[in-house]
Amino acid sequence: MATLKYWLWLTSLRNLSPSSAFCLLEHFGTPEGAYFADPAEYALVEGLSAAAQNALRDKSLDRAEAVLGECDRLGVHILTLQDARYPDRLRQLPDPPAILYVKGRLLSFDEEAAVAVVGARAATPYGLKIAGRLGLDLARQGGLVVSGIARGVDTAALRGALRGGGSVVSVLGNGVDVFYPAENRELYQDVAAVGALISEYPPGTEANRRNFPVRNRIISGLSLGVVVVEGTQTSGSLITARLALDQNRDVFAVPGNVDAPMSRGPNQLIRRGEAKLIHCGWDVLEEYAARYPHKIRRASPLQGGEEEQRLCGALNGAGNHPDDNGEKVVDKEAGKTYIDLKDCGPEFTDDERDVLHTLAERALGADDIIEETQIPARRVLSALTMLQVRGLVEEGPGKQFRALAILRAE
């Protein structure tokens, strides 16, 4: 515990970047070495800025004590670069994070067929659909889906993977207890429940746009390969692809319309020969099947519109895309979809049905739904998440949930 305080001191100093912290570790060997060093020796550390050298003069351990207490309260695991459970995949990077905060399961990343799915926040309907399908496909066949948790492609891929019953990991540019974007609060909880939220920033760290490009090296570093779904030629997803190539990771890309701005990034990667063109999750996982035979198995394609029902074609909004049998009827005036239980009822859990029925007449907050249904809070939140993934419920102002679909028995 005493040693851990010095790791937290080193990585929590203002004006000290993750790469600077790693340089200090290389120079002094341990955080204690950096802590007790003569201040004049800081000038000998290659690449250390004057601001960073000045930050190291702050020897207070109050911040470290506070972070330790907060991690204990939140149930957050702390992994340092020297811990046995720290992923070797990250340790091999030229600038590995000195510390990782993990909310959820401590996964053995070096034994996982981890695949990152990245893309645009302002994704097109095509991009959202493909990201959701890839997440579902990868999870069903043994892949571990890694992403951020931003709007757009990240969210669609994670929700698809959750629908596929797989583990998921989100790497954050903020603390694991800070919900950004705020509307993804329930998704944060679901990721932590079945996988892990990971950050190199301590709890309480607010989202900062400067953190996200730095964070991207962890997304690619944890993964065997990175899939780019959509992005412009200057998007963050292309930064992640470039980092993946520098880290000797594989890069895959989903092709798109040559005239579509959001497809220019992946199309460019394919054209340059920097990425393998893919259409489905197996196009990625087949590259690793021989290395991870205990993890990866080729699954039979979903039949009879089952894929559509799992995702409900709903990452862009339900009701605009009838299912294969044309059984969904849209009430344009009410903006709701009527779904016959006889056709797709088995796709709904009892909790999802009860929540939809409860929201049929009016919008309600989560607490009101819990009270009316008498279903435990965790199950209500899970059902709401799945219904939002399928586009059957939306969250409005004041965190009021509104049904976009009505179940009918006949």
GROMACS .gro file of N, CA and C in nm, residues 128-129 159 308-319 321 328 386-393 404:
model
   78
  128LEU      N    1  -2.376   0.321  -3.801
  128LEU     CA    2  -2.433   0.268  -3.677
  128LEU      C    3  -2.479   0.123  -3.695
  129LYS      N    4  -2.541   0.097  -3.809
  129LYS     CA    5  -2.589  -0.040  -3.835
  129LYS      C    6  -2.472  -0.137  -3.844
  159ARG      N    7  -2.312  -0.186  -2.767
  159ARG     CA    8  -2.447  -0.239  -2.748
  159ARG      C    9  -2.469  -0.364  -2.832
  308GLU      N   10  -3.171  -0.896  -3.712
  308GLU     CA   11  -3.251  -0.774  -3.711
  308GLU      C   12  -3.329  -0.761  -3.581
  309GLN      N   13  -3.380  -0.873  -3.531
  309GLN     CA   14  -3.458  -0.868  -3.409
  309GLN      C   15  -3.369  -0.840  -3.289
  310ARG      N   16  -3.248  -0.897  -3.288
  310ARG     CA   17  -3.159  -0.871  -3.174
  310ARG      C   18  -3.122  -0.725  -3.166
  311LEU      N   19  -3.084  -0.670  -3.280
  311LEU     CA   20  -3.049  -0.528  -3.282
  311LEU      C   21  -3.172  -0.443  -3.309
  312CYS      N   22  -3.274  -0.508  -3.358
  312CYS     CA   23  -3.402  -0.448  -3.395
  312CYS      C   24  -3.383  -0.340  -3.499
  313GLY      N   25  -3.276  -0.347  -3.577
  313GLY     CA   26  -3.248  -0.247  -3.680
  313GLY      C   27  -3.258  -0.110  -3.623
  314ALA      N   28  -3.236  -0.097  -3.492
  314ALA     CA   29  -3.288   0.018  -3.420
  314ALA      C   30  -3.184   0.116  -3.377
  315LEU      N   31  -3.064   0.100  -3.420
  315LEU     CA   32  -2.962   0.196  -3.381
  315LEU      C   33  -2.988   0.331  -3.445
  316ASN      N   34  -3.072   0.336  -3.547
  316ASN     CA   35  -3.109   0.463  -3.610
  316ASN      C   36  -3.252   0.504  -3.580
  317GLY      N   37  -3.324   0.422  -3.501
  317GLY     CA   38  -3.464   0.455  -3.471
  317GLY      C   39  -3.556   0.348  -3.524
  318ALA      N   40  -3.639   0.297  -3.436
  318ALA     CA   41  -3.730   0.190  -3.477
  318ALA      C   42  -3.846   0.247  -3.554
  319GLY      N   43  -3.910   0.158  -3.630
  319GLY     CA   44  -4.031   0.198  -3.700
  319GLY      C   45  -4.007   0.249  -3.838
  321HIS      N   46  -3.778   0.112  -4.034
  321HIS     CA   47  -3.731  -0.001  -4.112
  321HIS      C   48  -3.812  -0.124  -4.076
  328LYS      N   49  -4.412  -0.517  -3.853
  328LYS     CA   50  -4.416  -0.396  -3.771
  328LYS      C   51  -4.501  -0.291  -3.842
  386MET      N   52  -3.133  -0.234  -2.301
  386MET     CA   53  -3.155  -0.322  -2.415
  386MET      C   54  -3.266  -0.268  -2.507
  387LEU      N   55  -3.369  -0.210  -2.447
  387LEU     CA   56  -3.478  -0.154  -2.527
  387LEU      C   57  -3.431  -0.030  -2.603
  388GLN      N   58  -3.340   0.047  -2.542
  388GLN     CA   59  -3.285   0.162  -2.614
  388GLN      C   60  -3.195   0.117  -2.728
  389VAL      N   61  -3.117   0.010  -2.704
  389VAL     CA   62  -3.033  -0.045  -2.810
  389VAL      C   63  -3.118  -0.083  -2.930
  390ARG      N   64  -3.235  -0.139  -2.904
  390ARG     CA   65  -3.321  -0.187  -3.011
  390ARG      C   66  -3.411  -0.076  -3.067
  391GLY      N   67  -3.395   0.045  -3.011
  391GLY     CA   68  -3.472   0.158  -3.062
  391GLY      C   69  -3.617   0.156  -3.023
  392LEU      N   70  -3.651   0.086  -2.917
  392LEU     CA   71  -3.790   0.073  -2.875
  392LEU      C   72  -3.825   0.167  -2.760
  393VAL      N   73  -3.723   0.226  -2.700
  393VAL     CA   74  -3.742   0.323  -2.592
  393VAL      C   75  -3.639   0.434  -2.613
  404LEU      N   76  -4.123   0.379  -2.777
  404LEU     CA   77  -4.139   0.403  -2.919
  404LEU      C   78  -4.210   0.284  -2.987
   0.00000   0.00000   0.00000
